[in-house]
Coordinates of C-alpha atoms in Angstrom, one line a residue:
M7 CA -139.5 -39.4 -46.5
S8 CA -140.4 -42.1 -44.7
I9 CA -141.1 -43.8 -41.5
E10 CA -140.9 -47.1 -39.8
L11 CA -141.5 -48.0 -36.3
S12 CA -138.1 -47.6 -34.7
A13 CA -139.2 -46.7 -31.2
P14 CA -139.3 -47.6 -27.5
T15 CA -140.9 -50.1 -25.2
M16 CA -141.3 -47.8 -22.4
L17 CA -143.2 -49.8 -19.9
G18 CA -143.5 -49.4 -16.2
M19 CA -143.4 -45.6 -16.6
T20 CA -145.2 -43.3 -14.3
A21 CA -148.0 -41.1 -15.7
K22 CA -145.6 -38.2 -15.7
P23 CA -142.1 -39.6 -15.9
S24 CA -139.1 -37.5 -15.2
G25 CA -136.7 -36.7 -18.0
D26 CA -134.3 -39.3 -16.5
R27 CA -136.9 -42.0 -16.4
L28 CA -138.0 -41.2 -19.9
M29 CA -134.6 -42.1 -21.3
K30 CA -134.0 -45.1 -19.1
P31 CA -137.3 -46.8 -18.3
M32 CA -136.0 -50.3 -18.8
G33 CA -132.6 -50.0 -17.2
Q34 CA -129.2 -48.9 -18.3
R35 CA -126.9 -50.2 -20.9
G36 CA -123.1 -50.7 -20.6
S37 CA -121.1 -48.1 -22.6
I38 CA -118.6 -49.0 -25.2
D39 CA -115.7 -48.3 -22.9
G40 CA -117.3 -50.1 -20.0
Q41 CA -116.6 -47.2 -17.7
H42 CA -120.2 -46.0 -17.2
N43 CA -123.7 -46.8 -18.0
E44 CA -125.8 -45.0 -20.6
P45 CA -129.6 -44.9 -20.9
A46 CA -131.2 -47.4 -23.3
L47 CA -132.4 -45.6 -26.4
A48 CA -136.0 -46.0 -27.5
S49 CA -135.2 -47.2 -31.0
E50 CA -132.9 -50.0 -29.9
M51 CA -135.5 -51.2 -27.4
L52 CA -137.9 -52.0 -30.2
S53 CA -135.8 -52.8 -33.3
H54 CA -133.2 -54.8 -31.4
S55 CA -135.5 -57.2 -29.7
M56 CA -133.7 -60.5 -30.4
P57 CA -131.1 -61.8 -27.9
S58 CA -127.6 -60.5 -28.5
S59 CA -126.3 -64.1 -28.5
D60 CA -128.6 -65.2 -31.3
P61 CA -126.6 -65.6 -34.6
F62 CA -129.8 -64.9 -36.6
N63 CA -130.0 -61.4 -35.0
P64 CA -129.4 -58.9 -37.8
M65 CA -127.0 -57.1 -35.5
N66 CA -124.8 -60.1 -35.6
W67 CA -124.7 -60.5 -39.4
P68 CA -121.4 -60.3 -41.3
L69 CA -120.7 -56.9 -42.5
H70 CA -121.1 -57.8 -46.2
R71 CA -124.6 -59.1 -45.5
K72 CA -125.5 -55.9 -43.7
I73 CA -124.2 -53.7 -46.5
Y74 CA -126.0 -55.7 -49.2
T75 CA -129.3 -55.6 -47.4
S76 CA -128.9 -51.9 -46.6
F77 CA -128.0 -51.2 -50.2
C78 CA -131.1 -53.1 -51.4
A79 CA -133.3 -51.0 -49.2
W80 CA -131.6 -47.8 -50.4
L81 CA -132.1 -48.8 -54.1
F82 CA -135.8 -49.6 -53.5
A83 CA -136.4 -46.2 -51.9
A84 CA -134.4 -44.4 -54.5
A85 CA -136.3 -46.2 -57.4
V86 CA -139.7 -44.9 -56.0
A87 CA -138.4 -41.4 -55.6
F88 CA -136.9 -41.6 -59.1
G89 CA -140.4 -42.3 -60.4
A90 CA -141.9 -39.2 -58.8
T91 CA -139.7 -36.8 -60.7
C92 CA -138.6 -38.5 -64.0
F93 CA -142.1 -37.7 -65.2
T94 CA -141.5 -34.0 -65.0
A95 CA -138.9 -34.0 -67.9
G96 CA -141.7 -34.9 -70.4
K97 CA -143.6 -31.6 -69.9
T98 CA -143.6 -30.3 -73.5
D99 CA -144.5 -33.6 -75.2
F100 CA -147.1 -34.4 -72.6
I101 CA -148.9 -31.1 -73.1
Q102 CA -148.9 -31.6 -76.8
D103 CA -149.9 -35.2 -76.6
F104 CA -153.0 -34.5 -74.6
K105 CA -153.6 -31.0 -76.1
I106 CA -154.0 -29.4 -72.7
G107 CA -152.8 -25.8 -73.4
D108 CA -149.7 -23.8 -73.2
G109 CA -147.3 -23.2 -70.3
V110 CA -147.3 -25.7 -67.5
P111 CA -150.9 -26.5 -66.7
V112 CA -152.1 -28.0 -63.4
S113 CA -153.1 -31.2 -65.2
F114 CA -149.5 -31.9 -65.9
I115 CA -148.2 -30.9 -62.5
A116 CA -150.9 -33.2 -61.0
G117 CA -148.8 -36.1 -62.4
L118 CA -146.2 -35.2 -59.8
S119 CA -148.5 -34.2 -57.0
L120 CA -150.8 -37.3 -57.2
Y121 CA -147.7 -39.6 -57.1
L122 CA -146.7 -37.8 -53.9
W123 CA -150.2 -37.9 -52.4
G124 CA -150.2 -41.7 -53.0
I125 CA -147.0 -42.0 -51.1
A126 CA -148.5 -40.0 -48.2
F127 CA -150.8 -42.9 -47.4
A128 CA -148.0 -45.4 -46.9
P129 CA -147.1 -44.4 -43.4
L130 CA -150.7 -45.0 -42.3
W131 CA -150.6 -48.8 -42.8
T132 CA -147.1 -50.0 -43.7
P133 CA -145.8 -50.3 -40.1
H134 CA -148.8 -52.4 -39.1
V135 CA -148.4 -54.8 -41.9
A136 CA -144.6 -55.0 -41.4
D137 CA -145.2 -56.0 -37.7
R138 CA -147.2 -58.9 -38.9
I139 CA -145.4 -60.2 -42.1
G140 CA -142.0 -58.7 -41.9
R141 CA -140.3 -56.2 -44.3
S142 CA -138.8 -58.2 -47.1
L143 CA -142.1 -59.5 -48.5
I144 CA -143.5 -55.9 -48.6
Y145 CA -140.5 -54.7 -50.5
L146 CA -140.7 -57.5 -53.1
I147 CA -144.5 -56.9 -53.6
A148 CA -144.7 -53.1 -53.4
L149 CA -142.0 -52.3 -56.0
P150 CA -143.1 -54.5 -58.9
V151 CA -146.8 -53.4 -58.4
C152 CA -145.6 -49.8 -58.4
G153 CA -143.8 -50.6 -61.7
L154 CA -147.0 -52.0 -63.2
F155 CA -148.8 -48.7 -62.5
V156 CA -145.9 -46.7 -63.9
L157 CA -146.2 -48.8 -67.1
G158 CA -149.9 -48.2 -67.1
A159 CA -149.3 -44.5 -67.0
G160 CA -146.9 -44.8 -70.0
L161 CA -149.4 -46.8 -72.0
S162 CA -152.6 -44.9 -71.1
Q163 CA -154.2 -42.9 -73.9
S164 CA -156.3 -40.7 -71.6
L165 CA -155.2 -37.9 -69.3
G166 CA -157.4 -39.4 -66.5
G167 CA -155.8 -42.8 -66.9
V168 CA -152.3 -41.3 -66.6
L169 CA -153.2 -39.4 -63.5
A170 CA -154.9 -42.4 -61.9
C171 CA -152.0 -44.7 -62.6
R172 CA -149.5 -42.1 -61.2
F173 CA -151.5 -41.9 -57.9
F174 CA -151.6 -45.7 -57.5
A175 CA -147.9 -46.0 -58.4
G176 CA -147.1 -43.7 -55.5
L177 CA -149.6 -45.5 -53.3
T178 CA -148.0 -48.9 -54.0
G179 CA -144.4 -47.8 -54.1
G180 CA -144.7 -45.7 -50.9
P181 CA -143.9 -48.6 -48.5
C182 CA -140.4 -48.8 -49.9
L183 CA -139.8 -45.3 -48.6
V184 CA -141.4 -46.2 -45.3
L185 CA -139.6 -49.5 -44.6
I186 CA -136.0 -48.3 -45.2
E187 CA -135.8 -46.7 -41.8
G188 CA -136.8 -49.8 -40.0
T189 CA -134.5 -51.9 -42.1
F190 CA -131.5 -49.9 -41.1
A191 CA -132.5 -49.7 -37.5
D192 CA -132.7 -53.5 -37.4
M193 CA -129.1 -53.9 -38.4
W194 CA -127.2 -50.9 -37.1
S195 CA -126.6 -49.5 -33.7
A196 CA -129.1 -47.1 -32.3
R197 CA -126.1 -45.1 -31.0
T198 CA -125.4 -44.0 -34.6
T199 CA -128.9 -43.1 -35.7
N200 CA -127.9 -39.8 -37.4
T201 CA -125.0 -41.6 -39.1
Y202 CA -127.0 -44.3 -40.7
Y203 CA -130.0 -42.0 -41.4
A204 CA -127.6 -39.6 -43.2
F205 CA -127.0 -42.5 -45.6
L206 CA -130.5 -43.8 -46.0
G207 CA -131.9 -40.2 -46.2
T208 CA -129.9 -39.7 -49.4
A209 CA -132.0 -42.4 -51.2
A210 CA -134.9 -40.1 -51.7
Y211 CA -132.8 -37.1 -52.6
F212 CA -130.6 -39.0 -55.1
G213 CA -133.6 -40.7 -56.6
A214 CA -135.6 -37.5 -57.0
S215 CA -132.6 -35.6 -58.3
L216 CA -131.6 -38.2 -60.9
G217 CA -135.2 -38.5 -62.2
P218 CA -135.1 -35.2 -64.2
L219 CA -131.5 -35.9 -65.2
A220 CA -132.3 -39.3 -66.8
G221 CA -135.6 -37.9 -68.1
G222 CA -133.9 -35.0 -69.8
Y223 CA -131.6 -37.2 -71.8
L224 CA -134.5 -39.5 -72.7
M225 CA -136.5 -36.6 -74.0
E226 CA -133.6 -35.4 -76.1
A227 CA -133.2 -38.9 -77.5
T228 CA -136.9 -39.9 -78.0
D229 CA -139.0 -36.7 -77.8
N230 CA -141.7 -38.9 -76.3
W231 CA -142.8 -38.4 -72.6
R232 CA -143.9 -42.0 -72.4
W233 CA -140.3 -43.1 -72.4
T234 CA -139.9 -41.4 -69.0
Q235 CA -142.3 -44.1 -67.7
Y236 CA -140.9 -47.0 -69.7
F237 CA -137.4 -46.2 -68.5
N238 CA -138.7 -46.0 -64.9
C239 CA -140.0 -49.5 -65.3
I240 CA -136.6 -50.7 -66.5
V241 CA -135.0 -49.1 -63.4
I242 CA -137.6 -50.8 -61.2
A243 CA -137.0 -54.2 -62.8
I244 CA -133.2 -53.9 -62.3
V245 CA -133.6 -52.9 -58.7
F246 CA -136.1 -55.7 -58.1
L247 CA -133.6 -58.3 -59.5
V248 CA -130.8 -56.9 -57.4
G249 CA -133.0 -57.0 -54.3
L250 CA -134.3 -60.6 -54.7
G251 CA -131.6 -61.9 -52.4
Q252 CA -132.2 -59.4 -49.5
S253 CA -132.7 -60.9 -46.1
E254 CA -135.5 -60.4 -43.7
T255 CA -134.5 -57.9 -41.0
S256 CA -137.6 -57.6 -38.8
Q257 CA -136.7 -59.0 -35.4
R258 CA -140.4 -60.0 -34.9
E259 CA -140.6 -61.8 -38.2
I260 CA -137.3 -63.7 -38.1
P261 CA -138.3 -65.8 -35.0
R262 CA -141.6 -66.6 -36.6
R263 CA -139.9 -68.0 -39.7
R264 CA -137.5 -70.0 -37.7
A265 CA -140.4 -71.5 -35.7
R266 CA -142.1 -72.5 -38.9
Y267 CA -138.9 -74.2 -40.2
S268 CA -138.6 -76.1 -36.9
G269 CA -142.1 -77.5 -37.3
M270 CA -144.1 -75.1 -35.1
S271 CA -147.0 -73.5 -36.8
R272 CA -146.8 -69.8 -37.3
E273 CA -150.1 -69.2 -35.5
D274 CA -148.9 -71.1 -32.4
F275 CA -145.7 -69.1 -32.3
I276 CA -147.4 -65.8 -32.7
R277 CA -149.5 -66.6 -29.6
T278 CA -146.2 -66.7 -27.6
Q279 CA -144.9 -63.4 -29.0
D280 CA -145.3 -60.0 -27.4
P281 CA -148.2 -58.1 -29.0
A282 CA -147.3 -55.7 -31.8
L283 CA -146.4 -52.4 -30.4
S284 CA -148.1 -50.6 -33.3
G285 CA -151.4 -51.8 -31.9
K286 CA -153.1 -55.2 -31.5
S287 CA -156.6 -54.4 -32.8
L288 CA -157.7 -52.5 -35.9
G289 CA -159.1 -49.8 -33.6
Q290 CA -155.7 -49.3 -31.9
M291 CA -154.0 -49.2 -35.3
L292 CA -156.4 -46.6 -36.6
R293 CA -156.0 -44.5 -33.4
I294 CA -152.2 -44.6 -33.5
T295 CA -151.6 -43.8 -37.2
V296 CA -154.7 -41.9 -38.1
L297 CA -156.6 -40.2 -35.3
D298 CA -153.6 -39.5 -33.1
A299 CA -151.5 -38.5 -36.1
I300 CA -154.2 -35.9 -37.0
I301 CA -154.6 -34.5 -33.5
G302 CA -150.9 -34.9 -32.5
P303 CA -149.8 -31.5 -33.9
F304 CA -152.6 -29.8 -31.8
K305 CA -151.8 -31.7 -28.6
D306 CA -148.1 -32.1 -28.4
P307 CA -145.4 -29.3 -28.8
I308 CA -142.8 -31.7 -30.1
I309 CA -145.1 -33.2 -32.8
A310 CA -146.4 -29.7 -33.7
L311 CA -143.0 -28.1 -34.1
S312 CA -141.4 -31.0 -35.9
T313 CA -144.4 -31.4 -38.3
L314 CA -144.5 -27.7 -39.1
F315 CA -140.7 -27.5 -39.6
L316 CA -140.7 -30.5 -42.0
L317 CA -143.9 -29.6 -43.7
F318 CA -142.6 -26.2 -44.9
N319 CA -139.0 -27.4 -45.8
F320 CA -140.1 -30.5 -47.6
A321 CA -142.8 -28.8 -49.6
V322 CA -140.3 -26.3 -51.0
V323 CA -138.1 -29.2 -52.2
F324 CA -140.6 -30.5 -54.7
Q325 CA -141.5 -27.1 -56.1
W326 CA -138.0 -27.0 -57.6
F327 CA -138.9 -29.8 -60.0
V328 CA -141.5 -27.4 -61.5
S329 CA -140.0 -23.9 -61.0
V330 CA -136.4 -24.8 -62.1
P331 CA -137.3 -26.2 -65.5
A332 CA -139.6 -23.2 -66.0
A333 CA -136.9 -20.7 -65.1
L334 CA -134.0 -22.4 -67.0
G335 CA -136.1 -23.3 -70.0
A336 CA -137.5 -19.8 -70.6
P337 CA -136.0 -18.4 -73.9
P338 CA -133.9 -15.2 -73.8
P339 CA -134.2 -12.5 -72.6
M340 CA -136.3 -13.9 -69.8
G341 CA -134.1 -17.0 -69.3
P342 CA -131.1 -18.9 -70.6
G343 CA -133.2 -21.2 -72.8
Y344 CA -131.6 -24.4 -71.5
T345 CA -132.5 -27.7 -73.3
I346 CA -134.3 -30.3 -71.2
D347 CA -131.1 -32.4 -70.8
R348 CA -129.2 -29.4 -69.4
I349 CA -132.1 -28.6 -67.0
G350 CA -132.0 -32.2 -65.8
L351 CA -128.3 -32.0 -65.3
A352 CA -128.7 -28.9 -63.2
I353 CA -131.4 -30.5 -61.0
G354 CA -129.4 -33.7 -60.7
L355 CA -126.2 -32.0 -59.6
T356 CA -127.9 -29.7 -57.1
G357 CA -129.8 -32.6 -55.5
T358 CA -127.0 -35.1 -55.2
V359 CA -124.3 -32.6 -54.2
G360 CA -126.5 -30.8 -51.7
S361 CA -127.7 -34.0 -50.0
T362 CA -124.2 -35.5 -49.9
C363 CA -122.9 -32.5 -48.2
A364 CA -125.7 -32.7 -45.6
A365 CA -125.0 -36.4 -45.0
L366 CA -121.3 -35.8 -44.5
M367 CA -121.9 -32.9 -42.1
S368 CA -124.5 -34.8 -40.1
I369 CA -122.2 -37.8 -39.7
A370 CA -119.3 -35.5 -38.5
I371 CA -121.6 -33.7 -36.0
E372 CA -122.9 -37.0 -34.6
Q373 CA -119.4 -38.3 -34.1
A374 CA -118.3 -35.1 -32.4
S375 CA -121.3 -35.0 -30.1
S376 CA -121.0 -38.7 -29.3
G377 CA -117.5 -38.1 -28.2
M378 CA -118.5 -35.2 -26.0
L379 CA -121.3 -37.1 -24.4
M380 CA -118.9 -40.0 -23.6
K381 CA -116.8 -37.4 -21.7
T382 CA -119.8 -36.0 -19.9
P383 CA -122.1 -38.9 -19.3
Q384 CA -124.2 -36.9 -16.8
K385 CA -125.9 -35.2 -19.7
A386 CA -127.0 -38.4 -21.4
P387 CA -130.1 -39.3 -19.4
T388 CA -132.2 -36.3 -20.6
H389 CA -130.4 -34.6 -23.5
A390 CA -128.7 -37.3 -25.5
I391 CA -131.2 -37.4 -28.4
E392 CA -131.5 -33.6 -28.4
Y393 CA -128.0 -33.5 -29.8
R394 CA -129.4 -35.0 -33.0
L395 CA -130.9 -31.6 -33.7
V396 CA -127.6 -29.8 -34.2
P397 CA -127.6 -30.4 -38.1
A398 CA -131.1 -28.8 -38.2
M399 CA -129.8 -25.7 -36.4
I400 CA -127.3 -25.2 -39.1
G401 CA -129.5 -26.3 -42.0
Q402 CA -132.2 -23.8 -41.3
F403 CA -129.8 -20.8 -41.9
L404 CA -128.7 -22.4 -45.2
I405 CA -132.3 -22.6 -46.3
T406 CA -133.0 -18.9 -45.5
T407 CA -129.8 -17.8 -47.3
S408 CA -130.6 -19.9 -50.3
L409 CA -134.2 -18.7 -50.7
F410 CA -133.2 -15.0 -50.8
W411 CA -130.1 -15.9 -52.9
I412 CA -132.3 -17.7 -55.6
G413 CA -135.1 -15.1 -55.5
W414 CA -132.7 -12.2 -56.2
T415 CA -130.5 -13.9 -58.8
V416 CA -133.2 -15.6 -61.1
S417 CA -132.9 -12.9 -63.7
P418 CA -131.1 -12.2 -67.0
N419 CA -128.7 -10.0 -65.0
F420 CA -127.0 -13.1 -63.4
S421 CA -125.5 -16.2 -64.9
P422 CA -127.9 -19.3 -64.5
I423 CA -125.1 -21.0 -62.5
V424 CA -125.7 -18.5 -59.6
P425 CA -129.3 -19.6 -58.7
I426 CA -128.4 -23.2 -59.5
I427 CA -125.7 -23.1 -56.8
G428 CA -128.3 -21.5 -54.5
T429 CA -130.6 -24.5 -55.1
A430 CA -127.8 -26.8 -54.1
V431 CA -127.4 -24.8 -50.9
Y432 CA -131.2 -25.2 -50.3
I433 CA -130.9 -29.0 -50.7
F434 CA -128.0 -29.0 -48.3
G435 CA -130.0 -27.2 -45.6
N436 CA -133.2 -29.2 -46.3
A437 CA -131.5 -32.6 -46.1
S438 CA -129.7 -31.5 -42.9
I439 CA -133.1 -30.9 -41.3
I440 CA -134.6 -34.2 -42.5
I441 CA -131.6 -36.1 -41.3
S442 CA -131.8 -34.4 -37.9
I443 CA -135.5 -34.1 -37.1
V444 CA -136.7 -37.6 -38.1
P445 CA -134.0 -39.5 -36.1
Y446 CA -134.9 -37.2 -33.2
L447 CA -138.5 -38.4 -33.4
F448 CA -137.3 -42.0 -33.5
D449 CA -136.6 -41.9 -29.7
A450 CA -138.9 -39.1 -28.5
F451 CA -141.7 -41.3 -27.3
P452 CA -142.8 -44.9 -26.6
P453 CA -143.7 -47.0 -29.6
A454 CA -147.2 -45.8 -30.2
G455 CA -146.3 -42.2 -29.6
T456 CA -143.3 -42.4 -31.8
L457 CA -145.3 -44.0 -34.6
T458 CA -147.9 -41.3 -34.2
A459 CA -145.3 -38.5 -34.4
L460 CA -143.5 -40.0 -37.4
T461 CA -146.8 -40.6 -39.3
S462 CA -147.9 -37.1 -38.6
A463 CA -144.6 -35.6 -39.8
A464 CA -144.3 -37.9 -42.8
S465 CA -147.8 -37.8 -44.2
G466 CA -148.1 -34.0 -43.4
R467 CA -145.0 -33.0 -45.2
I468 CA -145.7 -35.2 -48.3
L469 CA -149.3 -34.0 -48.6
F470 CA -148.1 -30.4 -48.6
A471 CA -145.2 -31.2 -50.9
G472 CA -147.7 -32.3 -53.4
F473 CA -149.8 -29.1 -53.0
L474 CA -147.1 -26.5 -53.4
P475 CA -146.0 -27.4 -57.0
M476 CA -149.7 -26.9 -58.1
V477 CA -149.5 -23.2 -57.2
I478 CA -145.8 -22.2 -57.3
L479 CA -145.8 -21.0 -61.0
Y480 CA -148.8 -18.9 -60.4
D481 CA -147.2 -17.4 -57.3
I482 CA -143.9 -16.7 -59.2
T483 CA -145.8 -15.1 -62.1
A484 CA -148.0 -12.9 -59.9
L485 CA -145.3 -11.9 -57.4
T486 CA -142.0 -12.3 -59.4
P487 CA -139.3 -14.7 -58.2
K488 CA -137.8 -12.1 -55.9
W489 CA -141.0 -11.8 -53.8
A490 CA -142.2 -15.4 -54.2
F491 CA -139.0 -16.9 -52.9
G492 CA -138.6 -13.9 -50.6
I493 CA -141.8 -14.8 -48.8
F494 CA -140.5 -18.3 -48.4
G495 CA -137.4 -16.8 -47.0
F496 CA -139.3 -14.8 -44.4
I497 CA -141.3 -17.8 -43.4
S498 CA -138.1 -19.8 -42.9
I499 CA -136.8 -17.0 -40.6
A500 CA -139.9 -17.4 -38.5
M501 CA -138.9 -21.1 -38.0
W502 CA -135.4 -20.4 -36.8
P503 CA -136.4 -20.9 -33.1
I504 CA -137.8 -24.4 -33.7
P505 CA -134.7 -26.6 -33.4
F506 CA -133.4 -24.5 -30.5
L507 CA -136.7 -24.8 -28.6
L508 CA -136.7 -28.6 -29.2
F509 CA -133.1 -28.8 -28.0
R510 CA -133.8 -26.7 -24.9
Y511 CA -137.2 -28.0 -23.8
G512 CA -137.4 -31.3 -25.6
A513 CA -136.6 -33.5 -22.6
T514 CA -139.2 -31.7 -20.5
W515 CA -141.9 -31.9 -23.1
R516 CA -141.2 -35.6 -23.7
A517 CA -141.6 -36.3 -20.0
K518 CA -144.9 -34.5 -19.8
S519 CA -146.3 -35.6 -23.2
R520 CA -149.5 -37.6 -23.3
Y521 CA -147.7 -39.7 -26.0
S522 CA -145.1 -40.8 -23.4
K523 CA -147.8 -42.8 -21.6
V524 CA -148.2 -46.5 -22.5
P525 CA -151.9 -47.4 -23.1
V526 CA -153.0 -50.0 -20.6
D527 CA -154.7 -52.1 -23.3
M528 CA -151.3 -52.6 -25.0
H529 CA -149.9 -54.5 -22.1
D530 CA -150.1 -58.3 -22.1
G531 CA -148.9 -59.7 -18.8
E532 CA -145.3 -60.3 -18.1
A533 CA -144.4 -60.7 -21.8
M534 CA -145.0 -56.9 -22.3
H535 CA -142.7 -56.1 -19.4
R536 CA -139.5 -57.7 -20.5
K537 CA -136.8 -56.2 -22.6
L538 CA -134.6 -58.3 -24.8
R539 CA -131.0 -57.3 -25.0
S540 CA -129.6 -55.9 -28.3
H541 CA -126.3 -56.7 -29.8
D542 CA -124.7 -53.5 -28.7
S543 CA -126.2 -53.1 -25.2
A544 CA -126.3 -55.0 -22.0
I545 CA -129.4 -54.4 -20.0
T546 CA -129.4 -54.6 -16.2
S547 CA -132.5 -54.8 -13.9
D548 CA -134.2 -51.5 -13.1
S549 CA -137.4 -51.0 -11.1
G550 CA -138.1 -54.7 -11.2
V551 CA -137.7 -55.1 -14.9
T552 CA -135.1 -57.7 -16.0
G553 CA -133.4 -58.2 -19.3
T554 CA -133.5 -61.7 -20.8

């Protein structure tokens, strides 16, 4: 769900670079076996900006420190995702408390949707702030403030107050879901992007899946929807305490802090730094993450296809948190009449099992494709990152299968376990696509273009994810589950070509894209034309550019 600037410094490129130049604009890196050179990846060119010999470089940290910091980022993201869905377990008591009618009214579903819409704004500003103050401070401010708004929702005595607090909880907690990607990219090799993203990507799925599970048991014990919010605050407090010792990973912020400790003022040191690649002025920042993010899907085929693909698949994920309780909670003969704790258990198992399978599959595919590219290095310059799309090629077929599976088996004629397994298959396919498409966008363009693409994909999919739950029950009631999910299934079939098109034409589209050009006003003399070596790469001179 998130994005962080994990992209390239592709300077010195021609207006229409070739596919080869797109992947190695700053020179080539030595391979692990030392037998051949591989093109420098975009994400390592930005995130790994400190010298490889620097002991403060996060790439050089001891393994236990990397694991602890990664786990903290994972917990922060999972806690925010947990807050989005734990609320849904309190449906019955919430409706009675505010006397808002029978069924599942829009005013209740808005508690989920507004939280998601608040998160959707985080990609617009978080990368810019992180470039200037680092990541750790944002984590330690965003999560407790989110907790205060969650507490406010639990204490509020008016429906409007609850919904307002839910929106601001998402707005303030959203940066935790944005920053996790940059945190991992700072510490782990860009050559294993799909592998580490497979792990960090499970944070949102685990958190969102465990929300209804915990909420279901809370409602059985207390019969009070407000405890879904109080317990969420307890989770946030525990995660915050665990994360107090996390280290700063931003390779722009670490040198600034070291300079301050050595007696140099922060302002003086900042003047010696390369300008932030997310934009120097407010106008540049707004153009990159607002204007370009809006027009990107209309101007660039990679952004258009990626955003469309993620928008549909991510939106369907969150409608399960409304439609599954409605289907499983319906009394016989229309449904099995599950209690809220059993419904939560079903959602929790489908989410965690499905996303875990996707992570394991994606890691296995990356390891296999990496081995193949090592044996055929001539493919690397233009198609290396396209191999990240393989899990999406598999995941899309799982999604189509699961949608028809669920639509035809949500009926008294089948055991409830059948559509529950189908939901797990959907999560498997959906997580495979997220784990595949987002890491692909990491290295598709130079920094500004990558940030534009990731912002467009992230904000777009979250906004639509908040919309679909508002209408899904009306669609199912009007069309029946067979046709409602069948329509989703046919839409998913129409999207089958997307990952194959990106795989086949991605390198060509990247080379010709307007987002592959580096704006002139983002250059700043020789400082903007140098590339610092990362821990896992050795940069040689290329076209007059020298690594330092």
